[in-house]
Every structure is written in structure tokens, then in C-alpha cells.
PDB file of C-alpha atoms in Angstrom:
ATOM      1  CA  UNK A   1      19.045   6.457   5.995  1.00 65.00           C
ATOM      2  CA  UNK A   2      16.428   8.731   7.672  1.00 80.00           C
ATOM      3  CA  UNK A   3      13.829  10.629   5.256  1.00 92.00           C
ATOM      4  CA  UNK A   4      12.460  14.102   6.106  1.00 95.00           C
ATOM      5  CA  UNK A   5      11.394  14.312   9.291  1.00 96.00           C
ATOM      6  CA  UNK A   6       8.352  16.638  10.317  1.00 97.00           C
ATOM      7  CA  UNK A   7       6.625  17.607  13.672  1.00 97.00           C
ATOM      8  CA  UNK A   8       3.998  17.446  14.922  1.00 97.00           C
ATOM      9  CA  UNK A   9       2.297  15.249  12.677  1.00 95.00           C
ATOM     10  CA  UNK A  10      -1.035  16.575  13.637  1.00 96.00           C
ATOM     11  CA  UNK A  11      -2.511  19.997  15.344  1.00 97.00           C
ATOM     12  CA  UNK A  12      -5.677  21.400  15.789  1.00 97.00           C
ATOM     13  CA  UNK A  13      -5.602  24.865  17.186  1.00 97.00           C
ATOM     14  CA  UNK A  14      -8.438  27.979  17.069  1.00 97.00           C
ATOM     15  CA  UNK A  15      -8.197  31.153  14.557  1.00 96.00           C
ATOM     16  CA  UNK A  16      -6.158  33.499  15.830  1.00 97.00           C
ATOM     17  CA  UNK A  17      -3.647  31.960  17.101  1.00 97.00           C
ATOM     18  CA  UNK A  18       0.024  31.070  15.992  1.00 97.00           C
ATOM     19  CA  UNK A  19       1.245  27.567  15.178  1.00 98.00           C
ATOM     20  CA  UNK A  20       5.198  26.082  14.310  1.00 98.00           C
ATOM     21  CA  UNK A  21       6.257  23.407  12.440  1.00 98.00           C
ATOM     22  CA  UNK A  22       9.928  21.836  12.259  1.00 97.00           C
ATOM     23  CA  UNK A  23      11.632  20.011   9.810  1.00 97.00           C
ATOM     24  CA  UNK A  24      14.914  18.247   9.744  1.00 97.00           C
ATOM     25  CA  UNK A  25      16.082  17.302   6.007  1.00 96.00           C
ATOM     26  CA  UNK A  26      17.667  14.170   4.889  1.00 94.00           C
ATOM     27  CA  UNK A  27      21.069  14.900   5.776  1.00 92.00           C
ATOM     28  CA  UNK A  28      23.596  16.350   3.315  1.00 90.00           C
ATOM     29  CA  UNK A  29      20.327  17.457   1.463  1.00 91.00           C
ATOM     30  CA  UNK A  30      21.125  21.421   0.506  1.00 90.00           C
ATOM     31  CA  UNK A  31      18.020  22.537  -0.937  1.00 90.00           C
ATOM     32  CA  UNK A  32      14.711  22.542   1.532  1.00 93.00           C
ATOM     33  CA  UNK A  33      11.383  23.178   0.229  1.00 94.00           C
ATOM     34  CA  UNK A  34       7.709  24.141   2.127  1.00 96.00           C
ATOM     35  CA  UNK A  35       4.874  23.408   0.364  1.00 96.00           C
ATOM     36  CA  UNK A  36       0.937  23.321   1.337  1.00 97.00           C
ATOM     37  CA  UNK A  37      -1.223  20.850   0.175  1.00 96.00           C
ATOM     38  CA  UNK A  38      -5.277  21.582  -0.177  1.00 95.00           C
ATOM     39  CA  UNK A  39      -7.663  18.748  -0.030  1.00 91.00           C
ATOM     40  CA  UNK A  40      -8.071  17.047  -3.106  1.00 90.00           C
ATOM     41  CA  UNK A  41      -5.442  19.655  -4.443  1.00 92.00           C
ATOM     42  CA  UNK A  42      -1.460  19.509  -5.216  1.00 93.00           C
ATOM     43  CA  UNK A  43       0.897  20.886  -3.279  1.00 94.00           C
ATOM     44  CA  UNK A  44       2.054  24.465  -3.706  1.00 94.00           C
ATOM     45  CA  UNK A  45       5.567  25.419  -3.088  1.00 92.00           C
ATOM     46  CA  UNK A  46       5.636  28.504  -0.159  1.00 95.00           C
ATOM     47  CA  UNK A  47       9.304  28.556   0.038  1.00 94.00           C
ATOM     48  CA  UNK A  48      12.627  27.502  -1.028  1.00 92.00           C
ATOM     49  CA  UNK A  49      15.736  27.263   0.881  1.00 92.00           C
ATOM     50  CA  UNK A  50      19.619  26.597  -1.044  1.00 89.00           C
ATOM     51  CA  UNK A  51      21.389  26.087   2.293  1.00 89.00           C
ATOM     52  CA  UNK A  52      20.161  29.087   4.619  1.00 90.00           C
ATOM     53  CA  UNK A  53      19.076  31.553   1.960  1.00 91.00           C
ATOM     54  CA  UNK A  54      15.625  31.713   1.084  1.00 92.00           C
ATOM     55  CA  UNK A  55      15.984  31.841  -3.021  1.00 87.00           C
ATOM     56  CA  UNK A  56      11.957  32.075  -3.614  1.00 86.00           C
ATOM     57  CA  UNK A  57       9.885  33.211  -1.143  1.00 89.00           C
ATOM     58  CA  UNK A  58       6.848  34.712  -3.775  1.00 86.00           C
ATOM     59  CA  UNK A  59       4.313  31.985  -2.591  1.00 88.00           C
ATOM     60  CA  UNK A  60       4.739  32.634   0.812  1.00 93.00           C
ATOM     61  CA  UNK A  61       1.995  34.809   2.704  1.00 90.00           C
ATOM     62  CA  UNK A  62       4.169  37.538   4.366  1.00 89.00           C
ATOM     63  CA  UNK A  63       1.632  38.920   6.667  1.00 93.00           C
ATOM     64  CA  UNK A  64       1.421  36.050   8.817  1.00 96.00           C
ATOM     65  CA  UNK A  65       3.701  33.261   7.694  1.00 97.00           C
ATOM     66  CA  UNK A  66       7.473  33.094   8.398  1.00 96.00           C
ATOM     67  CA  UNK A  67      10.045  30.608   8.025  1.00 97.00           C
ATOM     68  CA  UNK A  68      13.566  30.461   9.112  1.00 95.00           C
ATOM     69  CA  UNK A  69      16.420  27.897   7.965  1.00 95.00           C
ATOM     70  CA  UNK A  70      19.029  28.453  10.803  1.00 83.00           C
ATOM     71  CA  UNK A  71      23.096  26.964   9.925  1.00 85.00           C
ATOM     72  CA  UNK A  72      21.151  25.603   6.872  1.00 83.00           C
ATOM     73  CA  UNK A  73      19.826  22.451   8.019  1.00 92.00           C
ATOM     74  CA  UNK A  74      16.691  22.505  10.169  1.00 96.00           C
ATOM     75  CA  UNK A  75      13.949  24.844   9.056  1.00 97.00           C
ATOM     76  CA  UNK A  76      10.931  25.777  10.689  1.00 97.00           C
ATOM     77  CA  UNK A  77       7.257  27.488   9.286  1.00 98.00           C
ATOM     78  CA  UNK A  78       5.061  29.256  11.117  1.00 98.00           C
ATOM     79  CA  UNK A  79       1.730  30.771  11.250  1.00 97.00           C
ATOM     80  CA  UNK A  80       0.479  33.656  13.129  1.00 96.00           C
ATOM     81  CA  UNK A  81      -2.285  34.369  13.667  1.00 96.00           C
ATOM     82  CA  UNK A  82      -3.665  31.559  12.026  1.00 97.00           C
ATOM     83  CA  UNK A  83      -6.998  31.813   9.895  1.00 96.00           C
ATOM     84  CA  UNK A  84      -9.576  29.495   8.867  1.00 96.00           C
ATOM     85  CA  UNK A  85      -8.320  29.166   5.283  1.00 95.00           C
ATOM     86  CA  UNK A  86      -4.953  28.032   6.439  1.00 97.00           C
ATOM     87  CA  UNK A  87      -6.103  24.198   7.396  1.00 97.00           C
ATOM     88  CA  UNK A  88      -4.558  22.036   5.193  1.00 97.00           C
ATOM     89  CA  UNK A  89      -1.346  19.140   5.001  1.00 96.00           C
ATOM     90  CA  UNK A  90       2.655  21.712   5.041  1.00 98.00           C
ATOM     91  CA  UNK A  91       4.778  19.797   3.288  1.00 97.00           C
ATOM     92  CA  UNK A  92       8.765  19.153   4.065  1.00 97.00           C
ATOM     93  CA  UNK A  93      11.013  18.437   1.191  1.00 94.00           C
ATOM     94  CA  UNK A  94      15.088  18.471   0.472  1.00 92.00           C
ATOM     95  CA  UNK A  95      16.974  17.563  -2.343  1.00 89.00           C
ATOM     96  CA  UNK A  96      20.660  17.286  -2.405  1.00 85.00           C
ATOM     97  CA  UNK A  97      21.330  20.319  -4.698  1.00 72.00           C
ATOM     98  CA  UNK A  98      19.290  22.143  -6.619  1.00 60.00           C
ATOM     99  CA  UNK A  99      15.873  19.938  -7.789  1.00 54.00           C
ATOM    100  CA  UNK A 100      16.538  20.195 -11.547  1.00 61.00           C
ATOM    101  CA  UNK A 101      19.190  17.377 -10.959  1.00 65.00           C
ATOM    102  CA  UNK A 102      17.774  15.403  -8.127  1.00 73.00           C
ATOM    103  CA  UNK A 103      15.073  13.271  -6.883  1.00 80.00           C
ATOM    104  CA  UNK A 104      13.068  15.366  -4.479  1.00 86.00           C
ATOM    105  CA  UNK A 105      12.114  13.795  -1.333  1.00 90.00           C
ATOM    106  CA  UNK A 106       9.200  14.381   0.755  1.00 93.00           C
ATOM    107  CA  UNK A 107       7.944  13.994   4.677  1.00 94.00           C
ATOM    108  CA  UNK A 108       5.029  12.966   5.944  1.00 93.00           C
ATOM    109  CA  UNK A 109       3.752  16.176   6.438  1.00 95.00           C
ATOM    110  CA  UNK A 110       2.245  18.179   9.271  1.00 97.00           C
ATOM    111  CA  UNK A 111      -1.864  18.296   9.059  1.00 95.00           C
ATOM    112  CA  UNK A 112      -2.975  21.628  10.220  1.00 97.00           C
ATOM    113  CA  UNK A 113      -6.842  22.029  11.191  1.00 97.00           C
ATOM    114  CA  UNK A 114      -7.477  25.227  12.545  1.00 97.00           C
ATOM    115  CA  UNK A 115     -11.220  25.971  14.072  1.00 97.00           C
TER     116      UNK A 115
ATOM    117  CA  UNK B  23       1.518  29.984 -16.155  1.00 81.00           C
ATOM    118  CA  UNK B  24       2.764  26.600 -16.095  1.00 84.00           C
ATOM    119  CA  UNK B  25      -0.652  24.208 -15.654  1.00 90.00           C
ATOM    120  CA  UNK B  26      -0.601  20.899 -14.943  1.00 95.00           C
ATOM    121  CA  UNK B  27      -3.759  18.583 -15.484  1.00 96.00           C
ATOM    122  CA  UNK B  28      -4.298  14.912 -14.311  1.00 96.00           C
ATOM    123  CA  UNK B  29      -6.749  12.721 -16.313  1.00 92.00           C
ATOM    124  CA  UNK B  30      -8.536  10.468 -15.275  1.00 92.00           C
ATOM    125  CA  UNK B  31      -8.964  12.169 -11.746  1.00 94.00           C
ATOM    126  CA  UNK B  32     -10.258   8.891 -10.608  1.00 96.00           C
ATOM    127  CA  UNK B  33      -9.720   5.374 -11.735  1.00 95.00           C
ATOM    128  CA  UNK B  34     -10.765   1.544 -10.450  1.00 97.00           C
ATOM    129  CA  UNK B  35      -9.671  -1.528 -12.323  1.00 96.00           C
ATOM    130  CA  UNK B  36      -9.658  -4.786 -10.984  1.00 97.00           C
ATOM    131  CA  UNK B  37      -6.515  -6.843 -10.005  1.00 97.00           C
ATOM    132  CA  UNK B  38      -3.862  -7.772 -12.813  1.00 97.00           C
ATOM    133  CA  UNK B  39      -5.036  -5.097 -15.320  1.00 97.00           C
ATOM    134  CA  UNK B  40      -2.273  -2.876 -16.951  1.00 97.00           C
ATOM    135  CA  UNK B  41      -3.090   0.681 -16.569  1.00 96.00           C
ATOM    136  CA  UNK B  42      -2.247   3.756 -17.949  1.00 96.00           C
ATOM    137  CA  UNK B  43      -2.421   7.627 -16.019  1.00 97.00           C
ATOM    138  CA  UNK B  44      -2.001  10.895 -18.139  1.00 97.00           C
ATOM    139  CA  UNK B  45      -0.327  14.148 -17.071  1.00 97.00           C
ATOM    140  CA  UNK B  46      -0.341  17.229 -19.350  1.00 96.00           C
ATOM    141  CA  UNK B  47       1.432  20.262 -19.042  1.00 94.00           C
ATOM    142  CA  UNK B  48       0.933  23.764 -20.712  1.00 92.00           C
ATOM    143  CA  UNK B  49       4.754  25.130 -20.640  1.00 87.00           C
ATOM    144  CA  UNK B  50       7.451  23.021 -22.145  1.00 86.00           C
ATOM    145  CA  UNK B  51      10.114  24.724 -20.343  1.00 86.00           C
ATOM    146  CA  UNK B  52      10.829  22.392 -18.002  1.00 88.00           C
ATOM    147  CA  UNK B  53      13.885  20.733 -16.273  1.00 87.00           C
ATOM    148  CA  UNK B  54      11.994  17.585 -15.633  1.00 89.00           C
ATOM    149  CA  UNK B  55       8.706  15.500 -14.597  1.00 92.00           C
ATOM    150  CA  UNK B  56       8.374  13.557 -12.126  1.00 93.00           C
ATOM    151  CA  UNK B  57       5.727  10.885 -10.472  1.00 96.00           C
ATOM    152  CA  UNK B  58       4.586  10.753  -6.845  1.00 96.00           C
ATOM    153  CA  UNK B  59       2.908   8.182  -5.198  1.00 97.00           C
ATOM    154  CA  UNK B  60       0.722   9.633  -2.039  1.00 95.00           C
ATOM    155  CA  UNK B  61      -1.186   6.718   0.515  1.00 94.00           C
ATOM    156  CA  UNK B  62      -3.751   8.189   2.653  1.00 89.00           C
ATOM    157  CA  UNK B  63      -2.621  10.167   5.342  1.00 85.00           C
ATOM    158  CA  UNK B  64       0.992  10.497   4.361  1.00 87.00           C
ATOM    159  CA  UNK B  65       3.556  11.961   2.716  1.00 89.00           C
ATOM    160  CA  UNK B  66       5.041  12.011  -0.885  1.00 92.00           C
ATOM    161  CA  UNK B  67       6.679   9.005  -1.889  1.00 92.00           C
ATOM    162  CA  UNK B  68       9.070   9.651  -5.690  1.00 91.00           C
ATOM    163  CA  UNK B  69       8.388   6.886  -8.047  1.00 95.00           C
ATOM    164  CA  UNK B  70      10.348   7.885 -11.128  1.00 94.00           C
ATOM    165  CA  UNK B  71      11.967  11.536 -12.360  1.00 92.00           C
ATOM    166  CA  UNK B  72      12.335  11.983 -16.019  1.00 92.00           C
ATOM    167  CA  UNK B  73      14.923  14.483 -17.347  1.00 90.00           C
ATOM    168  CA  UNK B  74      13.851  16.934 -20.335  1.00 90.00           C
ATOM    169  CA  UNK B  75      15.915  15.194 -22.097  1.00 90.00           C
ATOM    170  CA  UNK B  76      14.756  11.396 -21.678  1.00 92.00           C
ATOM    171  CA  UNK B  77      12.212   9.972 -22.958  1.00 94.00           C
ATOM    172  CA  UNK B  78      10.977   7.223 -20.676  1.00 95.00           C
ATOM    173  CA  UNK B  79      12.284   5.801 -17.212  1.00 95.00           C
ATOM    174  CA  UNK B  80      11.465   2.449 -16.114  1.00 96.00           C
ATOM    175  CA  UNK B  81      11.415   0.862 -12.187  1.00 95.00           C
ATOM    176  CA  UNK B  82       9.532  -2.578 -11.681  1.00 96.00           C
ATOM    177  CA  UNK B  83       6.069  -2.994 -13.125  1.00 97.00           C
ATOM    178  CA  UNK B  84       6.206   1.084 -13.598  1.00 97.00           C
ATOM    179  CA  UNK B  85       7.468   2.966 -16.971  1.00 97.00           C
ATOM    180  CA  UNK B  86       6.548   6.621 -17.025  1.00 97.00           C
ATOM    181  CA  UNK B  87       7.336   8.720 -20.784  1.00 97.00           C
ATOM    182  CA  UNK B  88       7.796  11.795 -21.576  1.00 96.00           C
ATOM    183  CA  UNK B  89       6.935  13.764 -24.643  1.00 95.00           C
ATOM    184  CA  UNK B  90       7.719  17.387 -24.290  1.00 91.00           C
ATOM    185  CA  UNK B  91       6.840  18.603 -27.557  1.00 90.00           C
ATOM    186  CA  UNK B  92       3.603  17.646 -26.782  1.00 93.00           C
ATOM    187  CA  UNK B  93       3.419  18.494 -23.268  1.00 94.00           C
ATOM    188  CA  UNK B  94       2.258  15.253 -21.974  1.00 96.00           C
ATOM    189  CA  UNK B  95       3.731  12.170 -19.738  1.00 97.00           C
ATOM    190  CA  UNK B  96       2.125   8.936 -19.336  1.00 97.00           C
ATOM    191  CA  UNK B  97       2.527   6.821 -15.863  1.00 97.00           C
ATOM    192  CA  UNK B  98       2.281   2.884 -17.123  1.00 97.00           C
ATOM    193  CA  UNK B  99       1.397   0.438 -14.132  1.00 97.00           C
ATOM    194  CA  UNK B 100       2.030  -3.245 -15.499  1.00 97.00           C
ATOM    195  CA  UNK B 101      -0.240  -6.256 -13.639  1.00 97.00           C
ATOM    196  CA  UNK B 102      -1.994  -3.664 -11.193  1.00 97.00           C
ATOM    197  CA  UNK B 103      -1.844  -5.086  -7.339  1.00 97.00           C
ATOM    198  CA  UNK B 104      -4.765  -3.871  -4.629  1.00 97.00           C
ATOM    199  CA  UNK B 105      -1.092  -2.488  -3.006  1.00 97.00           C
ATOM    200  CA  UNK B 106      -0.911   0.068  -6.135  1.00 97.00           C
ATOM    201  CA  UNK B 107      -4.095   1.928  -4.649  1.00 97.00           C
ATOM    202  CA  UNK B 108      -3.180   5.351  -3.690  1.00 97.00           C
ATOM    203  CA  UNK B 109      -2.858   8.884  -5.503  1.00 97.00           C
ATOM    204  CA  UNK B 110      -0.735   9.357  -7.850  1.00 98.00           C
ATOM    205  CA  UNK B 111       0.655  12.564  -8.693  1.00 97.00           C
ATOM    206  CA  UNK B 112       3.220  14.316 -11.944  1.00 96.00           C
ATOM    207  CA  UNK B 113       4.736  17.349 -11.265  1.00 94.00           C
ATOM    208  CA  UNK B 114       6.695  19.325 -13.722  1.00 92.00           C
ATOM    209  CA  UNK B 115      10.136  21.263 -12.358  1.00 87.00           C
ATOM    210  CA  UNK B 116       9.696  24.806 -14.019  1.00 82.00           C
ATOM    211  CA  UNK B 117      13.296  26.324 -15.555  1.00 81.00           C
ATOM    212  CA  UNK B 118      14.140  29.260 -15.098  1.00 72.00           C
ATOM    213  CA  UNK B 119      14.955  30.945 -11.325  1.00 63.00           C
ATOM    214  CA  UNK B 120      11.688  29.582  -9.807  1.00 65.00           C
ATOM    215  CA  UNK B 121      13.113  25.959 -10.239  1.00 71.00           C
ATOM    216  CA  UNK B 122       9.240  25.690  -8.840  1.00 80.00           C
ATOM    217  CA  UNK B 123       7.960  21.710  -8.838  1.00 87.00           C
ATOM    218  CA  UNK B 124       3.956  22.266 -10.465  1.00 92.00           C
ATOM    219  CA  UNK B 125       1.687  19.649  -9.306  1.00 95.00           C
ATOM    220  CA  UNK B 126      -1.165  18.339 -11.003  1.00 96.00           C
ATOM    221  CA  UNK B 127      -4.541  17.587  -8.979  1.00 96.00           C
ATOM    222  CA  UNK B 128      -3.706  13.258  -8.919  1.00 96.00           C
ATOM    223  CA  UNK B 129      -5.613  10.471 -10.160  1.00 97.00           C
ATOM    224  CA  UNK B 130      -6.996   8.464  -7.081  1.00 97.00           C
ATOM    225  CA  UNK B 131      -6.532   5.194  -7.970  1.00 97.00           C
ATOM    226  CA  UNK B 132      -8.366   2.028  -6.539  1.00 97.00           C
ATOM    227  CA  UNK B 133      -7.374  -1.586  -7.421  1.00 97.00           C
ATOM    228  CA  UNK B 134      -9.499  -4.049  -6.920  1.00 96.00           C
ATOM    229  CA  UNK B 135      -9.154  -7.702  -5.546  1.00 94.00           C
TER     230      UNK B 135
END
């Protein structure tokens, strides 16, 4: 069975400017998670998705950060513009239902460096 | 706030030792804890999810505990292999309508041939 899948793995792009990232969930997986990961820090959930509804959104940066969970299976974050401050590892995650229940799984991330 | 600390955030013991990582958390509403294993470079890999209401889970040479009264889990690593060195990270899933998975910082652990 296929885990989360993320892309790109790795981008390096200058302030200012807007950057995606995709995920596709394990599949069958209902709930889909973003979270950012500091250096030496845990990650921090942005956003939550049950299916294509966006249940908690209160981490996520409004002003310049979006994310979108279209027929409730692939999702996609983005950034724009991007800032300094924003370089670290987003994190894809699904569960089956709701986490409380289930193991939640995790990709490989996408490492953002922005200069 | 819910607040999750790791101790020790670093550790290095030499090949075959049993070891023993601590994860405390300040709010014992929670659904459940669970242990992550990170490797350089990559993702989260889920080593063992204990419900609130369990007390220990056990997979291989790992048994992790729980003791929510007291706010604290304990990751045990039995006969400690140089392929056990990575990060290892608890997280605690809040209740409530957050359902919000709190990470603690990780203890970087190195094992040594």
C-alpha cells in the first residue's frame, strides 16, 4: 500500500514569491492534516481537512497561506508571497477517520528554503 | 495550553543498552499519545499510539506507557541497535474540537557500535 505522497521533495525559491505543494493521502484515508516543522522543533498542525471541509484552520496564516482539498482526496498548500520565516519541512498526514481513533500517518515532507 | 516536553533532548548509549525516553504533558485531556520515529531527512514514521484509556502498548523491542494522571509517557527501547538512531518524537491528540496532535521538541538519539 502507498503512504502519503508529497511533492516536490525539495524547493528553494527567493522572498516574495509564491510556492505549492501537493499531497495525495493514503487512499480511503478521510481526514488530511498540514503541519510545519521548525528545525530542531515539532511539527505544528496549519490545517485539518475531514473529507473536503477544512474543520480547523486557526494555525493557518491567512494572509498568505491557502490550502484547498478538492473531491476530498488530494490537497494542496501554498504560499504567497513567501517570506524568510517561512523555510522550514510542510508536513502531509491522513488518517482514516478522525485521529482520536487512528494511527496517523505521515509523508516525507516537502523542505522549503526560501532566500 | 496543552505543552509537551521531551527529556533528555539528546541521548548516546552504546550498542545493546536498554533505554528509556520521557514525554510529559501539561493537559490530561487527551484522546491519546503517540510515538514517532523521524531519520534524517524524512518523514514521520508511527511507532506505537496509546489510547487514554491504556496503559502501555508493546511492538518488538519497543513498550511505550502511559500515565495520564500524571501527565507523563515513557518510550522503552529493549537491546538498543546503531539502526534505533534517529529522533524520536510523543505527541499528545488534544480532545475537544481541535482533535490537534501536540508535539514535543524529540530526543535525538545516537546508538553506538
Amino acid at each position: 500500500e502507498a503512504g502519503v505522497v508529497q511533492s516536490p521533495r525539495y524547493k528553494i525559491i527567493e522572498k516574495k514569491q509564491p510556492v505549492a505543494f501537493w499531497c495525495n493521502p493514503i487512499s480511503g484515508h478521510n481526514t488530511l492534516y498540514w503541519y510545519r516543522q521548525n528545525l530542531g522543533q515539532g511539527p505544528e498542525l496549519l490545517i485539518r481537512y475531514e473529507n473536503e471541509e477544512a474543520v480547523d484552520d486557526s494555525q493557518l496564516p491567512k494572509d498568505r497561506f491557502s490550502a484547498e482539498r478538492l473531491k476530498g482526496v488530494d490537497s494542496t498548500l501554498k504560499i504567497q508571497p513567501a517570506e524568510l520565516g517561512d523555510s522550514a519541512v510542510y508536513l502531509c498526514a491522513s488518517s482514516l477517520r478522525r485521529g482520536f481513533l487512528n494511527t496517523i500517518y505521515f509523508g516525507e515532507g516537502s523542505w522549503l528554503t526560501v532566500v | 495550553k496543552q505543552e509537551v516536553t521531551q527529556i533528555p533532548a539528546a541521548l548516546s548509549v552504546p550498542e545493546g543498552e536498554n533505554l528509556v525516553l520521557n514525554c510529559s504533558f501539561t493537559d490530561s485531556a487527551i484522546y491519546n499519545l503517540q510515538w514517532f520515529r523521524q531519520d534524517p531527512g524524512k518523514g514521520l514514521t508511527s511507532l506505537l499510539l496509546i489510547q487514554s484509556s491504556q496503559r502501555e502498548q508493546t511492538s518488538g523491542r519497543l513498550n511505550a506507557s502511559l500515565d495520564k494522571s500524571s501527565g507523563r509517557s515513557t518510550l522503552y527501547i529493549a537491546a538498543s541497535q546503531p539502526g534505533d538512531s534517529a529522533t524520536y518524537l510523543c505527541a499528545a491528540l488534544l480532545q475537544g474540537g481541535s482533535e490537534k496532535l501536540v508535539f514535543g521538541k524529540g530526543t535525538k538519539l545516537t546508538v553506538n557500535p
